[in-house]
PDB file of C-alpha atoms in Angstrom:
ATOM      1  CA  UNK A 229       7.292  11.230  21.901  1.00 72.00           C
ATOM      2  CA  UNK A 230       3.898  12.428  23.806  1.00 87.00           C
ATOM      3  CA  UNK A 231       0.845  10.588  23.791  1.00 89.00           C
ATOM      4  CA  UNK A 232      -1.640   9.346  22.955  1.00 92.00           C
ATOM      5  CA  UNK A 233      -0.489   8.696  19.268  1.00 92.00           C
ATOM      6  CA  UNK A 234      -2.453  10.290  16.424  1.00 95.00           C
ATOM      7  CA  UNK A 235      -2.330  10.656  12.814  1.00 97.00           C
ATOM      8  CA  UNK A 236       0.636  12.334  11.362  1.00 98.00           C
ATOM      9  CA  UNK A 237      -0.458  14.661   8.833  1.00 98.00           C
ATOM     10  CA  UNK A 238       2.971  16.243   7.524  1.00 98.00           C
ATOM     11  CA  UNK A 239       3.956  19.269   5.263  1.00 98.00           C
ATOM     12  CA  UNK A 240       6.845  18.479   2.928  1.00 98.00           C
ATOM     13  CA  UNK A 241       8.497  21.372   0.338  1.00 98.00           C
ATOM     14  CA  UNK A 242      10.437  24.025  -0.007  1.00 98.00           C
ATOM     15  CA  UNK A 243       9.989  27.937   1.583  1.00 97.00           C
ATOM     16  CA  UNK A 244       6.298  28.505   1.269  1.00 98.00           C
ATOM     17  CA  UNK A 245       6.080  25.098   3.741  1.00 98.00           C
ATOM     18  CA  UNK A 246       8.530  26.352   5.822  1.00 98.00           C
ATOM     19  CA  UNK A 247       7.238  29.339   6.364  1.00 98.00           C
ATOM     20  CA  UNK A 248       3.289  27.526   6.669  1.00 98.00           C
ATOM     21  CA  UNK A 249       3.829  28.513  10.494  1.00 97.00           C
ATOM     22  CA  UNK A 250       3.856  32.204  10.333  1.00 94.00           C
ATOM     23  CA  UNK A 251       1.916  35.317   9.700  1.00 87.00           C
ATOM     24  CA  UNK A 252      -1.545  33.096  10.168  1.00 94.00           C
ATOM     25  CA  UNK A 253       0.075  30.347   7.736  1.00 98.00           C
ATOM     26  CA  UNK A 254      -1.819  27.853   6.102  1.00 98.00           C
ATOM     27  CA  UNK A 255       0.056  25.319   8.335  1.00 98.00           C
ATOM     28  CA  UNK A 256      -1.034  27.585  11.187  1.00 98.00           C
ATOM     29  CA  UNK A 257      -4.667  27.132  10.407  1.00 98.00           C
ATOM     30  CA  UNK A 258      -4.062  22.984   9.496  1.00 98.00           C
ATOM     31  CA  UNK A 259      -2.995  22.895  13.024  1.00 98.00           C
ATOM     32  CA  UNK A 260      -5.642  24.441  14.697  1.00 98.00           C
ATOM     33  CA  UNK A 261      -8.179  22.695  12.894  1.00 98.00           C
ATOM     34  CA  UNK A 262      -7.051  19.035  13.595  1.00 98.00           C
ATOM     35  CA  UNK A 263      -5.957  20.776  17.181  1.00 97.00           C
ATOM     36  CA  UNK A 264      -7.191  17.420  18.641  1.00 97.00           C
ATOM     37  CA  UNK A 265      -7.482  15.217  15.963  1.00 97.00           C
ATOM     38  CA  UNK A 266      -3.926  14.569  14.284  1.00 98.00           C
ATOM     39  CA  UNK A 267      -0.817  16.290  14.507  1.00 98.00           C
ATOM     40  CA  UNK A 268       0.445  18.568  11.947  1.00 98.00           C
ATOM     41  CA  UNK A 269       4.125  17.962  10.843  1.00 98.00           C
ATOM     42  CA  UNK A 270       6.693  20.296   9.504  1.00 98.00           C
ATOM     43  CA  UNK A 271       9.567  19.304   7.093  1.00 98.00           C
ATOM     44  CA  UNK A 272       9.724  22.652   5.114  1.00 98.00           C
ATOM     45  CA  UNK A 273      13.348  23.711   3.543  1.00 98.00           C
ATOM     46  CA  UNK A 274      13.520  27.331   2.137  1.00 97.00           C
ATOM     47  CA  UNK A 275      15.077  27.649  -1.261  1.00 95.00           C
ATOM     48  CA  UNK A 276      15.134  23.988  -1.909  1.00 98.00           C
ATOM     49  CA  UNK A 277      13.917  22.179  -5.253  1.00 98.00           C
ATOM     50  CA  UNK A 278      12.611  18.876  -5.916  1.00 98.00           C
ATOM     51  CA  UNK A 279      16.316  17.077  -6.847  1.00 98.00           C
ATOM     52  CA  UNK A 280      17.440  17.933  -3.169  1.00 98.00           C
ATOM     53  CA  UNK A 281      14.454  16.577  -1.730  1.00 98.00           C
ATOM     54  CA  UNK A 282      14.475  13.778  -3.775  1.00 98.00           C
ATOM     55  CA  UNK A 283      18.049  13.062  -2.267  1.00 98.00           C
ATOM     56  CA  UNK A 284      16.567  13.229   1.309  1.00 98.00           C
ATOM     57  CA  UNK A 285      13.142  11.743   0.959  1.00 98.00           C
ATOM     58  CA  UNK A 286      14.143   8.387   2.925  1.00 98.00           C
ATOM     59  CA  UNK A 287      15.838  10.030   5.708  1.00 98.00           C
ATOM     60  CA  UNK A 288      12.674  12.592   6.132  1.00 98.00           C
ATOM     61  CA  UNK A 289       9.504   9.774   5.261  1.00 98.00           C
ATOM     62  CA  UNK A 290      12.199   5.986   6.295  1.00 98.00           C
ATOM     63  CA  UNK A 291      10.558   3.259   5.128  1.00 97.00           C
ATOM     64  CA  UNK A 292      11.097   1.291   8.297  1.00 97.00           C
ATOM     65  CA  UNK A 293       9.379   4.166  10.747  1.00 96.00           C
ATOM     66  CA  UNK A 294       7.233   2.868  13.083  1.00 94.00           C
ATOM     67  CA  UNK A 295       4.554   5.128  12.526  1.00 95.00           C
ATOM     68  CA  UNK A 296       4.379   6.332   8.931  1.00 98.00           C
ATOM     69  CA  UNK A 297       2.286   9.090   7.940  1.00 98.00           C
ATOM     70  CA  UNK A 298      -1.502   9.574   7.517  1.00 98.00           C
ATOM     71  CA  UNK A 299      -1.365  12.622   4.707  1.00 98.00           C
ATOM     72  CA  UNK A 300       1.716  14.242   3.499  1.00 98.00           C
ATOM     73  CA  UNK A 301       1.259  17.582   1.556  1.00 99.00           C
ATOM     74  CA  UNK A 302       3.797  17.708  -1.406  1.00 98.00           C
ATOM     75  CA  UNK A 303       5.276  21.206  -2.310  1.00 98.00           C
ATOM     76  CA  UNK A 304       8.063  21.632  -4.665  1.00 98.00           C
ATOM     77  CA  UNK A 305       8.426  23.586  -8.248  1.00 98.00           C
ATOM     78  CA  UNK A 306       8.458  27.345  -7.585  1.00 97.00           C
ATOM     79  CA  UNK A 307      11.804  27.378  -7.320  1.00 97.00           C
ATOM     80  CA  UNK A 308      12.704  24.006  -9.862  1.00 98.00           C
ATOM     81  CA  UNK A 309      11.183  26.956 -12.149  1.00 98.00           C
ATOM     82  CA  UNK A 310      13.356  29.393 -12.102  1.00 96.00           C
ATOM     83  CA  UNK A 311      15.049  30.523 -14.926  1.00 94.00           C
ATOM     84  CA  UNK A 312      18.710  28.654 -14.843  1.00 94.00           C
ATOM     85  CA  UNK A 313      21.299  30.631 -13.685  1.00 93.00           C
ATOM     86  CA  UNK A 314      24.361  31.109 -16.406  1.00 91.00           C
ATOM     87  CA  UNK A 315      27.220  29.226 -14.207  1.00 93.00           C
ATOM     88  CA  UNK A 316      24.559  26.284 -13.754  1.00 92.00           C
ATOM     89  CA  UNK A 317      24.136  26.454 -10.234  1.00 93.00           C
ATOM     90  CA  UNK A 318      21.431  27.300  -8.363  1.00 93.00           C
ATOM     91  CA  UNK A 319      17.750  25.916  -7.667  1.00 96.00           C
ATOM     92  CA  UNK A 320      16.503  25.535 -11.544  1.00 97.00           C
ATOM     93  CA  UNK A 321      15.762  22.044 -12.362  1.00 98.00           C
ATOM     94  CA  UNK A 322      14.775  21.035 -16.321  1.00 98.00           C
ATOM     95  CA  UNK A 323      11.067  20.670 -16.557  1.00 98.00           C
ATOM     96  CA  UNK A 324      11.243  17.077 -17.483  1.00 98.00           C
ATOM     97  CA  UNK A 325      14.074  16.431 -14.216  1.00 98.00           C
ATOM     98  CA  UNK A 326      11.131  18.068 -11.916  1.00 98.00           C
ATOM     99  CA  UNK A 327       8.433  15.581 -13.348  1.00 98.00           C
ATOM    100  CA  UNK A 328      10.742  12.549 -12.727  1.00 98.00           C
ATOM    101  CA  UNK A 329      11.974  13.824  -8.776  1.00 98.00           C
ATOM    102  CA  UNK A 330       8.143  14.140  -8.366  1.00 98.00           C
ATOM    103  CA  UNK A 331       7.462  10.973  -9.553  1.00 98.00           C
ATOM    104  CA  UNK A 332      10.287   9.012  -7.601  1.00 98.00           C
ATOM    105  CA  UNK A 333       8.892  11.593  -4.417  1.00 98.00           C
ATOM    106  CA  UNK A 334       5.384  10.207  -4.919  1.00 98.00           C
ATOM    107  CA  UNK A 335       6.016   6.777  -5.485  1.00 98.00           C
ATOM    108  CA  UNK A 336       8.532   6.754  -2.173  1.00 98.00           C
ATOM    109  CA  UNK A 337       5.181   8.201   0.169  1.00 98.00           C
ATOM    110  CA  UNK A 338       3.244   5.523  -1.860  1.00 98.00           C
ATOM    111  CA  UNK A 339       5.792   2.844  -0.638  1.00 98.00           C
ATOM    112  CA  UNK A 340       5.517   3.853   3.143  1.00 98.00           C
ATOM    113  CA  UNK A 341       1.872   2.061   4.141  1.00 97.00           C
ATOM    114  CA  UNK A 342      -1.121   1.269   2.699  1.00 96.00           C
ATOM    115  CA  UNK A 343      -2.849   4.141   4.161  1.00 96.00           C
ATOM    116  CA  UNK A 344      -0.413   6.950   3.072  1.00 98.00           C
ATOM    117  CA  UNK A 345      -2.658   9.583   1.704  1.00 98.00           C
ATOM    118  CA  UNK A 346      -0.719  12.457  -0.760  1.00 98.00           C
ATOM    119  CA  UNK A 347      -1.679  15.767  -1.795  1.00 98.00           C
ATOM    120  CA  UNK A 348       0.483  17.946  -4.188  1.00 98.00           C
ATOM    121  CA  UNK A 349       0.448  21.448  -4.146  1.00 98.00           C
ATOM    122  CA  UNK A 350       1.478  22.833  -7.838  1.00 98.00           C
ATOM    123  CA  UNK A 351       3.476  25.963  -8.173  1.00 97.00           C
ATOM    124  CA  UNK A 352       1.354  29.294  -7.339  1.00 97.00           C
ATOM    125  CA  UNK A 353       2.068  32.548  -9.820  1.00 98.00           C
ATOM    126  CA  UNK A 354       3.836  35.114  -8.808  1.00 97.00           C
ATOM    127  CA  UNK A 355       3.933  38.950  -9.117  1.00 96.00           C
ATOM    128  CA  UNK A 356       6.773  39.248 -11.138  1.00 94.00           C
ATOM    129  CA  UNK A 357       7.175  43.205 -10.490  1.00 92.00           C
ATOM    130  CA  UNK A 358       7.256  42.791  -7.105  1.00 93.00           C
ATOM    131  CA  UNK A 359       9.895  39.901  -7.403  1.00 91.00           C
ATOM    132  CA  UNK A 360      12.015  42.129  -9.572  1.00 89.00           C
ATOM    133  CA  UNK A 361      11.529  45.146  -7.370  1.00 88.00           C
ATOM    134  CA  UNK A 362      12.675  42.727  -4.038  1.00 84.00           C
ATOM    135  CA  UNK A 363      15.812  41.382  -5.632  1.00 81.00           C
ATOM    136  CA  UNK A 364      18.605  40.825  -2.641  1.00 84.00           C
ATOM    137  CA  UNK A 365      21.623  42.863  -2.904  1.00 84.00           C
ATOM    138  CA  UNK A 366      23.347  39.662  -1.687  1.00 83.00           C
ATOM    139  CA  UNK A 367      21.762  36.731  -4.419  1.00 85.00           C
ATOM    140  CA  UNK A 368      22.556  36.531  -8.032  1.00 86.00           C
ATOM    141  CA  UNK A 369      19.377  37.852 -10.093  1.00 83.00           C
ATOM    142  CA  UNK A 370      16.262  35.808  -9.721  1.00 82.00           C
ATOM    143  CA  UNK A 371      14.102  35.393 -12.378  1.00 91.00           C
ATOM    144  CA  UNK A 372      10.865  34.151 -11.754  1.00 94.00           C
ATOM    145  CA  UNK A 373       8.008  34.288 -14.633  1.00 96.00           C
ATOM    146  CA  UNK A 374       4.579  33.272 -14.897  1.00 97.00           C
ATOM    147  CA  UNK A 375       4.824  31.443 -17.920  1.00 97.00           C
ATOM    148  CA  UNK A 376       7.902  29.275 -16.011  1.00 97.00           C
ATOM    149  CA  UNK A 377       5.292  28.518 -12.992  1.00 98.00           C
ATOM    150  CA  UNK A 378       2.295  27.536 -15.722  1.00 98.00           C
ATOM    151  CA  UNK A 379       4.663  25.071 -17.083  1.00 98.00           C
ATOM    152  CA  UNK A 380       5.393  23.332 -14.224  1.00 98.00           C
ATOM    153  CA  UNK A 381       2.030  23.923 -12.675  1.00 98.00           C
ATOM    154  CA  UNK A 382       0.396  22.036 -15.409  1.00 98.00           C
ATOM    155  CA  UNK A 383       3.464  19.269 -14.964  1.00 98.00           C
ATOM    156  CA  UNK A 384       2.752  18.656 -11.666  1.00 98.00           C
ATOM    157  CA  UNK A 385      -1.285  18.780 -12.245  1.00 98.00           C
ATOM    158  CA  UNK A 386      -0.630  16.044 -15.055  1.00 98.00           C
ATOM    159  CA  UNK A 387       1.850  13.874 -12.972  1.00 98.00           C
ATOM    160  CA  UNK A 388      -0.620  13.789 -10.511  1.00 98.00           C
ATOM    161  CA  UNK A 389      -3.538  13.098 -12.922  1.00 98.00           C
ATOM    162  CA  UNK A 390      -1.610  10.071 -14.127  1.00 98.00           C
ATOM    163  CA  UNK A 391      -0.674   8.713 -10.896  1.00 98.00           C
ATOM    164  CA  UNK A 392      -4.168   8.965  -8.979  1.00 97.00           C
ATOM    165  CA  UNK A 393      -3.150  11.942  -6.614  1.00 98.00           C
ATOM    166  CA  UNK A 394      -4.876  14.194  -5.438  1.00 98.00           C
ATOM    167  CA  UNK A 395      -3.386  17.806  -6.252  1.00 98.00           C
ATOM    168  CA  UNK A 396      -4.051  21.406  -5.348  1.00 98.00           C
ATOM    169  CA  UNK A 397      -3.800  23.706  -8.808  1.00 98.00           C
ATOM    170  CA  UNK A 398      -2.220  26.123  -6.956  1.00 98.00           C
ATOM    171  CA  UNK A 399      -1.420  28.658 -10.118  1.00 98.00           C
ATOM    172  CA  UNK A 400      -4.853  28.509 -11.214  1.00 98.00           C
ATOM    173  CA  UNK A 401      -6.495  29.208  -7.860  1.00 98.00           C
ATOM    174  CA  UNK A 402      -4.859  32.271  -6.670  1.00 98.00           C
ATOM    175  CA  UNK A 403      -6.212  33.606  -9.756  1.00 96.00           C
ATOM    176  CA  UNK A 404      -9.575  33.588  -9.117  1.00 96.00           C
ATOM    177  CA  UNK A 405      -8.593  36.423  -6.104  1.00 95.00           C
ATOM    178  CA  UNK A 406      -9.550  39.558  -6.854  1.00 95.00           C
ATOM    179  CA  UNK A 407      -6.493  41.651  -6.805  1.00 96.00           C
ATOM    180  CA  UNK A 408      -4.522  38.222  -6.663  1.00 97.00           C
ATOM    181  CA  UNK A 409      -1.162  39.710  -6.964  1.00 95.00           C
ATOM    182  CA  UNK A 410      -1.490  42.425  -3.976  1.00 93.00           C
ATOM    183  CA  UNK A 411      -3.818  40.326  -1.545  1.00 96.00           C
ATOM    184  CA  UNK A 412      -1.800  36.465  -2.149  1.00 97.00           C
ATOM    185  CA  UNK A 413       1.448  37.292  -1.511  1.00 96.00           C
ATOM    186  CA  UNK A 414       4.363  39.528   0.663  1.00 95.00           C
ATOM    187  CA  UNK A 415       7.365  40.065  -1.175  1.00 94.00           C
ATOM    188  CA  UNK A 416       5.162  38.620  -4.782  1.00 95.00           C
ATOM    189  CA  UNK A 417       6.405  34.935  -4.009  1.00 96.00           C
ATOM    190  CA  UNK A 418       5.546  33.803  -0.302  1.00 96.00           C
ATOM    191  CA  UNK A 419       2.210  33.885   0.994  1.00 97.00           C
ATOM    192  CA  UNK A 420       0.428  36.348   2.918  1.00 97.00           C
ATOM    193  CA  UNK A 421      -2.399  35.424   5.277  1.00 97.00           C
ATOM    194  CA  UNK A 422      -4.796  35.650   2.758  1.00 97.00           C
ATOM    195  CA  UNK A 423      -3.180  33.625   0.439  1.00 98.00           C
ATOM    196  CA  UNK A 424      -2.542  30.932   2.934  1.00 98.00           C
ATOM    197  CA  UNK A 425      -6.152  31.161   3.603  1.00 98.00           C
ATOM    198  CA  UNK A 426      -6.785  29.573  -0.050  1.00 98.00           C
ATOM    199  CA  UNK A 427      -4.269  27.142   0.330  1.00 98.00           C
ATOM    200  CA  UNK A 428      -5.828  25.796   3.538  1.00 98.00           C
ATOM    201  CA  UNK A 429      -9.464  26.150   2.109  1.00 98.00           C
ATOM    202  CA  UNK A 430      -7.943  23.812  -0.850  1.00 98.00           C
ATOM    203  CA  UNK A 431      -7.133  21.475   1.023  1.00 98.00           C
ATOM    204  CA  UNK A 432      -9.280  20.993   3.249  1.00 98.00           C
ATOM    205  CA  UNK A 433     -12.119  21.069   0.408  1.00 98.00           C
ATOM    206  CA  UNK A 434      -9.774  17.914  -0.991  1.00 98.00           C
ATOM    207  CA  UNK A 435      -9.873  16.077   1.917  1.00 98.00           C
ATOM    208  CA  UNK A 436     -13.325  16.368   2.567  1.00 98.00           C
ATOM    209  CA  UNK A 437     -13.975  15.020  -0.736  1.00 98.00           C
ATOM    210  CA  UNK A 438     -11.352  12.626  -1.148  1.00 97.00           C
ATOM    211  CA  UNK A 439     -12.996   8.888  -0.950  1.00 95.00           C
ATOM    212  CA  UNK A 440     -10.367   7.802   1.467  1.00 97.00           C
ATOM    213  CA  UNK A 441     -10.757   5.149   3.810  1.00 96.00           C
ATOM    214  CA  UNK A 442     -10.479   6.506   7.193  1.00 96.00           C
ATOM    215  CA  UNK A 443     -11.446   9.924   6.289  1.00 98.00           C
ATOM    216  CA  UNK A 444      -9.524  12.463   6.925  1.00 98.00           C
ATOM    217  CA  UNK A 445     -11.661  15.245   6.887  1.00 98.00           C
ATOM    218  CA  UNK A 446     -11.290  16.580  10.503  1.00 98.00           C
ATOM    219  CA  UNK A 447     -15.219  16.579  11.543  1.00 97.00           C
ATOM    220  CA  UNK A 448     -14.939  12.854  10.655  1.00 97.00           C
ATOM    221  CA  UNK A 449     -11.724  11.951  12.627  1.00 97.00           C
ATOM    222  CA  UNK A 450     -12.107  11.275  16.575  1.00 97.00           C
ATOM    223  CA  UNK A 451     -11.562  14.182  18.734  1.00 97.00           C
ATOM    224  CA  UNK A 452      -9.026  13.362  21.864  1.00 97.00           C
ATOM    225  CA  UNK A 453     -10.459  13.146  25.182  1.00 97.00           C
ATOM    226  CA  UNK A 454     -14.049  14.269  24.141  1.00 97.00           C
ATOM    227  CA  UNK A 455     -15.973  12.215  27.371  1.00 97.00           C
ATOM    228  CA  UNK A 456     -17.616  14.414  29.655  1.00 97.00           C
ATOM    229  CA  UNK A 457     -16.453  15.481  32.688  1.00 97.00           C
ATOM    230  CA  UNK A 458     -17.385  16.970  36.210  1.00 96.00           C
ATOM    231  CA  UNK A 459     -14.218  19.440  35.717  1.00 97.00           C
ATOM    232  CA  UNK A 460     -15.486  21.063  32.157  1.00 97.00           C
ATOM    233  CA  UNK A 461     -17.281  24.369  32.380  1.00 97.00           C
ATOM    234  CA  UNK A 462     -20.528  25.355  34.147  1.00 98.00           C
ATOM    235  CA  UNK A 463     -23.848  25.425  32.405  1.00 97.00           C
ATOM    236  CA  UNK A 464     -25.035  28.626  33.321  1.00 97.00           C
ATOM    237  CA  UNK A 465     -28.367  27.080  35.455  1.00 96.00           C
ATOM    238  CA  UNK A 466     -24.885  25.844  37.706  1.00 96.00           C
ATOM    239  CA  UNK A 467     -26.266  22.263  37.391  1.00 95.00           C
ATOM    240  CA  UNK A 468     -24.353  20.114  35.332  1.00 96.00           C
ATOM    241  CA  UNK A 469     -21.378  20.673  33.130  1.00 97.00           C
ATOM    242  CA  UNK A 470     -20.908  21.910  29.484  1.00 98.00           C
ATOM    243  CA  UNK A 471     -18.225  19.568  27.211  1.00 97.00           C
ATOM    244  CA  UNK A 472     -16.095  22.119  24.923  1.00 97.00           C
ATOM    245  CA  UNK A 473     -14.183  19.635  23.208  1.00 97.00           C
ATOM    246  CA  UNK A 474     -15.635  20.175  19.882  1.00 95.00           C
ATOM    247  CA  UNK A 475     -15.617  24.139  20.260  1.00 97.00           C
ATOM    248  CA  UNK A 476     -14.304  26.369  17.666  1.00 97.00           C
ATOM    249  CA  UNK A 477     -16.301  29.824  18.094  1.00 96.00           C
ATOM    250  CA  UNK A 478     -12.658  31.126  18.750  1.00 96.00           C
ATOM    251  CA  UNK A 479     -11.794  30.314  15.204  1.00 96.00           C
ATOM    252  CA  UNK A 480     -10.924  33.361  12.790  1.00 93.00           C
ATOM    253  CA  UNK A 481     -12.920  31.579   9.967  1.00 95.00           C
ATOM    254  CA  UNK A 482     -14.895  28.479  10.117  1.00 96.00           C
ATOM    255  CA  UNK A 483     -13.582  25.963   7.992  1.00 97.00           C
ATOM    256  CA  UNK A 484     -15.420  23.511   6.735  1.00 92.00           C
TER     257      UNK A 484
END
């Protein structure tokens, strides 16, 4: 491990986290905001659903780590919501099945330290013309519905309601797009850079409002190394030096 330590702010769920690093991803844009404040952790796992993650939770967030987590960002249920396949196998899981893994999931981060924070994200819609139009030569059909991905959108808001999380209402969100289903998404499921752009504004707006104790919103977390030096930049009047720790003109957006 590389030092100095810092909070561990870690992305747990299924493709759209695994893919969070890509195409100006909203785990992309997490990392370069909290570029020197915490660092941003991957543990995304395309095409899973919320019973396999349940079965690795422990192994992925061990209860006897040295250093547990300051944040992990929950994402399972687009693909617990697919309609089940006829043989029985595949990624659907029962509505009521998803509630419980996300339950067990949440109570396991809760477990880990006293200062675990958690934010769910709940399933996003989907285009469902473009999901039928992209369907893989090589996969069984996939059906994916928007009435599937409300139901277990408003599950996981609930769950989350009656546990004290905090929770990102994904499917109601990328709604609020204009010209949602061509500007949120690639293939009418994973994100495009615009829709990862209203996941990250999400949740950053939560954590900034969140009453947690340390914050975690990034302005109010220590930057590393931030003293001045006699190696920064010249001033321009070639006098004294110019600290760019806290810098982010190079940003594409300015988050707040």
């Amino acid at each position: 491990m590389v030092g100095p330590a810092r909070p561990q702010i870690v992305l747990f769920g299924s493709s759209i986290v695994q893919m969070s690093f890509g195409h100006g991803g909203w785990g992309a844009i997490l990392s370069e905001v909290y570029a020197r404040k915490a660092d941003i952790i991957l543990r995304g796992y395309y095409g899973w659903n919320s019973s396999r993650a349940l079965e690795v939770v422990d192994q992925v967030f061990p209860k006897d780590a040295a250093v547990q987590p300051s944040l992990v960002i929950v994402y399972f249920g687009g693909n617990d919501s697919m309609a089940p396949h006829p043989s029985g196998l595949g990624p659907h899981v029962p509505l009521t099945e998803y509630v419980d893994n996300m339950k067990k999931i949440a109570l396991h981060l809760q477990s880990l330290s006293d200062s675990t924070r958690i934010i769910f994200l709940s399933s996003p819609p989907v285009d469902e013309a473009k999901v039928r139009q992209n369907q893989s030569p090589y996969l069984s059909e996939v059906i994916r519905t928007n009435d599937l991905c409300k139901t277990y959108s408003d599950a996981c808001v609930e769950l989350c309601q009656e546990l004290g999380l905090e929770v990102v209402d994904l499917f109601s969100t990328f709604q609020k797009a204009d010209d949602w289903k061509t500007v949120c998404f690639t293939d009418g499921i994973h994100l495009s850079a615009q829709g990862s752009k209203i996941v990250a504004g999400e949740i950053l707006r939560v954590v900034k409002e969140a009453e947690w104790n340390p914050s975690l919103h990034w302005k109010s977390m220590p930057t590393e190394f931030a003293d001045d030096s006699p190696y920064d930049l010249v001033s321009a009047d070639g006098k004294q030096t110019v600290n760019s720790s806290e810098w982010t003109y190079f940003w594409e957006e300015q988050w707040d």
